[in-house]
Coordinates of C-alpha atoms in Angstrom, one line a residue:
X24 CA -18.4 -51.6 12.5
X25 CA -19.1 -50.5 16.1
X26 CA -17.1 -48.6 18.4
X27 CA -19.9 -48.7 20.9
X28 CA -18.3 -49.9 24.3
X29 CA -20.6 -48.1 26.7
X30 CA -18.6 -45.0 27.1
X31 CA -19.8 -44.7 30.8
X32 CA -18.4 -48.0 31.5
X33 CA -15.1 -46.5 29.2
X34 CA -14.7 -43.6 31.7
X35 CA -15.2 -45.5 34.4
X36 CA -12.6 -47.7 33.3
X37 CA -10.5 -44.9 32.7
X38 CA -11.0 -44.4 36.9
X39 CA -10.5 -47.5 37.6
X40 CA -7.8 -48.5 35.1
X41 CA -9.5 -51.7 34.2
X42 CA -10.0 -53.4 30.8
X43 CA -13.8 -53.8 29.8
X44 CA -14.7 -56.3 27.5
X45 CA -17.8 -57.0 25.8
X46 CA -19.5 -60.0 23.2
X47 CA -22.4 -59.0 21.5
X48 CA -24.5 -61.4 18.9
X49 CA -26.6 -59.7 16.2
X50 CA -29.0 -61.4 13.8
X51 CA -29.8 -59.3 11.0
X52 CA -34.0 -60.2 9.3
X53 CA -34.8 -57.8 6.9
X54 CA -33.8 -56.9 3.2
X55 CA -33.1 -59.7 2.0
X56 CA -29.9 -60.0 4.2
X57 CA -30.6 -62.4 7.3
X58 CA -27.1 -63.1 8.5
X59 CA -25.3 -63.5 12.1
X60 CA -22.9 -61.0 13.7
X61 CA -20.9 -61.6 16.8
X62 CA -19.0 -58.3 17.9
X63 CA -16.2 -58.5 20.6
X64 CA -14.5 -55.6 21.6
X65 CA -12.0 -54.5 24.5
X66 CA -11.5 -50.6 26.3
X67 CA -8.4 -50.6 28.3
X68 CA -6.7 -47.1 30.5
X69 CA -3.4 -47.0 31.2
X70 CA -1.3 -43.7 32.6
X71 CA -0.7 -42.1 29.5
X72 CA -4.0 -42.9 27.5
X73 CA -5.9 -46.1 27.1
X74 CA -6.6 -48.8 24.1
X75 CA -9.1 -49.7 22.1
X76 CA -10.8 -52.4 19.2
X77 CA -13.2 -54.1 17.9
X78 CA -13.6 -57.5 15.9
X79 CA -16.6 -58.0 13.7
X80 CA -17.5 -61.4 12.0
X81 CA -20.5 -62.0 9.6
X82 CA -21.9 -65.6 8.9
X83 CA -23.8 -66.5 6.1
X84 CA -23.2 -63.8 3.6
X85 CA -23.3 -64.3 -0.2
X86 CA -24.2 -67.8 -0.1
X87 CA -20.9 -68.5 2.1
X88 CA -21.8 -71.1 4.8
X89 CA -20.1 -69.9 7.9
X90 CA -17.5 -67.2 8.6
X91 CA -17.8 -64.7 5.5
X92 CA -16.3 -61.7 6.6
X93 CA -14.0 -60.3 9.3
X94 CA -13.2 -56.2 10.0
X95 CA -11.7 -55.0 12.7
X96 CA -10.5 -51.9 13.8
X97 CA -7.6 -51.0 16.8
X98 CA -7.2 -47.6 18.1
X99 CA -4.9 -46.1 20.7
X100 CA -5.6 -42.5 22.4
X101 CA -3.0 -40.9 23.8
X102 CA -3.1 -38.5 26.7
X103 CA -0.6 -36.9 29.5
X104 CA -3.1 -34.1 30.5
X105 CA -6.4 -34.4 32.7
X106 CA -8.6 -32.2 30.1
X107 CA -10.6 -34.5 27.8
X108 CA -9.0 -34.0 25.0
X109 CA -7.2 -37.0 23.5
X110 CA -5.0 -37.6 20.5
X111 CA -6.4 -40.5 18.2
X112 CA -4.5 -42.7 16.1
X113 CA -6.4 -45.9 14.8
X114 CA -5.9 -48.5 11.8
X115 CA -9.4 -50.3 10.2
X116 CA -8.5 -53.8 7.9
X117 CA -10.6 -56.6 6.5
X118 CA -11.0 -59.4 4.3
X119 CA -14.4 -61.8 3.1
X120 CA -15.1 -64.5 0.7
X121 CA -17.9 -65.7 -2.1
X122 CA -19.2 -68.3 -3.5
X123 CA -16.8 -69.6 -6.4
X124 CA -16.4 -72.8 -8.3
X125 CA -14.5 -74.5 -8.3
X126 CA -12.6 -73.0 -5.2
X127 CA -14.6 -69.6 -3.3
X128 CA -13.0 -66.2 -4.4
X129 CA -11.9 -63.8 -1.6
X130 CA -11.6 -59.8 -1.3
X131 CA -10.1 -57.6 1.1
X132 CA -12.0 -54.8 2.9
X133 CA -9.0 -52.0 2.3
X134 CA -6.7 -50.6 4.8
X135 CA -7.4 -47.3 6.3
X136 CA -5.3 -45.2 8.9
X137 CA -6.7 -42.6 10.9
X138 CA -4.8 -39.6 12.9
X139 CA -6.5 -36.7 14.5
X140 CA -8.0 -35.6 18.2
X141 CA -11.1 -36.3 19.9
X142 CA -12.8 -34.2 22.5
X143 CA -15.7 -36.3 25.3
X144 CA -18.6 -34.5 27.1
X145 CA -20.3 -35.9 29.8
X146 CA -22.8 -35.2 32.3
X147 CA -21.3 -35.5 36.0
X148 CA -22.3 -38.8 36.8
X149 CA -21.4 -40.4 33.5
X150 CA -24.8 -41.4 32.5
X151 CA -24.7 -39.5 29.3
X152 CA -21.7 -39.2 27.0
X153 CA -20.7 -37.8 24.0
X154 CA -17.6 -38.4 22.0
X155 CA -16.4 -36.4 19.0
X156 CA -13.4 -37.3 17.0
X157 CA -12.3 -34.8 13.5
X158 CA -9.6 -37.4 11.9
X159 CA -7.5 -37.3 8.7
X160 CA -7.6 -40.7 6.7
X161 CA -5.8 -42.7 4.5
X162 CA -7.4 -45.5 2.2
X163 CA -4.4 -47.8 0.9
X164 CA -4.7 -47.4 -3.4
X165 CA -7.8 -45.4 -2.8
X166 CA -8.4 -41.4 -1.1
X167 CA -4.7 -41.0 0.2
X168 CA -5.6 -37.3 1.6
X169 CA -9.4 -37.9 3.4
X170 CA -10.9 -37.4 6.3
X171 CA -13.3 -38.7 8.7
X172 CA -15.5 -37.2 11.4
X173 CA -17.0 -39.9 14.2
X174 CA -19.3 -39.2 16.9
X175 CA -20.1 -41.6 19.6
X176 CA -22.5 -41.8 22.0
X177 CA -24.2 -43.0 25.3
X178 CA -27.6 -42.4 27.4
X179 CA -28.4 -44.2 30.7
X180 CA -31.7 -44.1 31.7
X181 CA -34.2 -45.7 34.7
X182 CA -30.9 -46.1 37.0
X183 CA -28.8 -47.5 33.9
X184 CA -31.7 -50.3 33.3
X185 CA -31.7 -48.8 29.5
X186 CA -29.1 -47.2 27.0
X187 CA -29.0 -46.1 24.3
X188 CA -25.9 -46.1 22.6
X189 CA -24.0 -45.6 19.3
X190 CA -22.1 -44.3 16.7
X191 CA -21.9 -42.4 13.3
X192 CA -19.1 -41.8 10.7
X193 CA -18.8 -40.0 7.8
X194 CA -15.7 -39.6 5.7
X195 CA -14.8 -38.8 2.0
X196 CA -14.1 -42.1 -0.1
X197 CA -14.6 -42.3 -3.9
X198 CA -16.9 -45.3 -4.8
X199 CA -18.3 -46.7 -8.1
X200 CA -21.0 -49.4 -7.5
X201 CA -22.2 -52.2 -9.9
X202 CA -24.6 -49.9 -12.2
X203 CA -21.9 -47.7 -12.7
X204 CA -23.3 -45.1 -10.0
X205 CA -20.6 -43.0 -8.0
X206 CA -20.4 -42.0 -4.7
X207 CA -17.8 -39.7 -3.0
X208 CA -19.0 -39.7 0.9
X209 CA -20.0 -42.9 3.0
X210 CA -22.3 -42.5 6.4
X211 CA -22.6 -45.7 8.3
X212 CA -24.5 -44.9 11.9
X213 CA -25.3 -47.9 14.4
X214 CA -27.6 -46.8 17.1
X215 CA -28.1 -49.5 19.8
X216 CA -30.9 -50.0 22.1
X217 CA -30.4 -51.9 25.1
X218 CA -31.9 -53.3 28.0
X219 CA -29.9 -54.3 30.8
X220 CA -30.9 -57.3 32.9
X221 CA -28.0 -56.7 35.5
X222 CA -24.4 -55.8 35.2
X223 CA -23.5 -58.4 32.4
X224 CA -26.7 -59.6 30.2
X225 CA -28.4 -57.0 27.6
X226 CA -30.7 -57.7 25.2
X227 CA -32.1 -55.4 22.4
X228 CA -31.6 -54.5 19.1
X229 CA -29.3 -52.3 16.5
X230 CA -29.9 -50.6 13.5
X231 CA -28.0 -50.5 10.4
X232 CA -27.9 -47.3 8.8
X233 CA -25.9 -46.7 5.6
X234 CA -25.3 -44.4 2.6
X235 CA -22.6 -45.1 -0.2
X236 CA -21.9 -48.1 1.5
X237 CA -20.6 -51.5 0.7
X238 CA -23.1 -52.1 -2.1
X239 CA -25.6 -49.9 -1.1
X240 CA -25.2 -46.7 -3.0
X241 CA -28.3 -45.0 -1.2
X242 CA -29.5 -44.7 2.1
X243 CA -29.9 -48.4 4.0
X244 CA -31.7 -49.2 7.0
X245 CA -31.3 -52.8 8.6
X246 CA -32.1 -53.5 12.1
X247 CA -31.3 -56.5 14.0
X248 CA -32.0 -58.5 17.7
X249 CA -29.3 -58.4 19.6
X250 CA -27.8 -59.9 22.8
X251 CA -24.9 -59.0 24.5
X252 CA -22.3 -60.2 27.6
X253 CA -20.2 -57.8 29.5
X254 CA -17.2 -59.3 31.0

């Protein structure tokens, strides 16, 4: 999960009304969990809002060799006004596989749709950001009536030579894990730390931080070392 196109290069974009594009790579070493992630995701302004998603794939998960899993999410903000206040609409879908005999078994990450508003602060050279979005969400055969709350982030620093960027949800979703333990709220955060060799190549890390998530039903830390191309 990442929503974390630099949101000084998003509002810049939004000037400019250019798409922004970037491929990140992600290797993650620790807790028993050393897997690849490439990331691509794409910002886009138009006059009456701008676009937004994100494709993650994982490599080498549960035994799988190659592609394991694929997320993605696709949102679209919707504005006539020049405050910064946007509507948000957004839809989140996935789908993995596992080791199986005699044929690999598959699951599906399950659909969620988001509505709500989001409201971006920003110092007046764009160099620090700060996004917050209050959404109401719906998990297909799961939490129909939910809710999510997402804040996003950016900090330039040394004349944009480091950032630090990220993101953090939390929203209501019931889950039972494998020792029959339940959990009825799910953060996932991903702070990135970058530094950026010139106007395309970064290279730095992320860190995975989890509660009630995926099949970790306490908090979860798991950084990575990262690279990533902006278009």
């Amino acid at each position: 999960m990442k929503k974390i196109l630099t949101l000084a290069v998003v509002l810049m974009a939004a000037v400019t009304m250019k798409a922004q594009t970037d491929v990140q790579a992600l290797y993650h070493f620790t807790n028993g969990e050393k897997h690849l992630t490439s990331t691509v995701e794409m910002f886009k302004t138009d006059n009456n809002g701008s676009n937004y998603f994100f494709v993650d794939f994982d490599y080498g998960m549960q035994g799988v060799k190659g592609a394991t899993q694929a997320y993605w999410e696709i949102s679209r903000g919707i504005k006539f006004w020049k405050a910064p206040f946007e509507i948000h609409v957004e839809y989140d879908g996935g789908l993995g596989q596992f080791v199986s005999t005699p044929f690999n078994g598959a699951y599906t990450i399950k659909d969620a749709w988001l509505f709500g508003g989001q409201y971006t602060w920003n110092t007046a050279d764009f160099s620090k950001i700060f996004t917050l979005q209050a959404m109401y969400k719906t998990i297909r055969n799961k939490n129909k009536a939910s809710f999510q709350i997402t804040g996003v982030w950016t900090l330039n620093f040394f004349k944009n030579k480091f950032t630090a960027s990220g993101f953090l949800d939390f929203w209501k979703e019931d889950n039972t894990f494998a020792d029959g333990a339940t959990r009825s709220y799910t953060m996932v955060s991903q702070p990135q730390f970058w530094y950026n060799y010139d106007k395309h190549l970064s290279l730095g890390s992320e860190i995975d931080l989890s509660y009630g998530f995926a099949s970790h039903k306490n908090f979860y830390v798991n950084p990575t070392i990262a690279a990533k191309w902006t278009f």
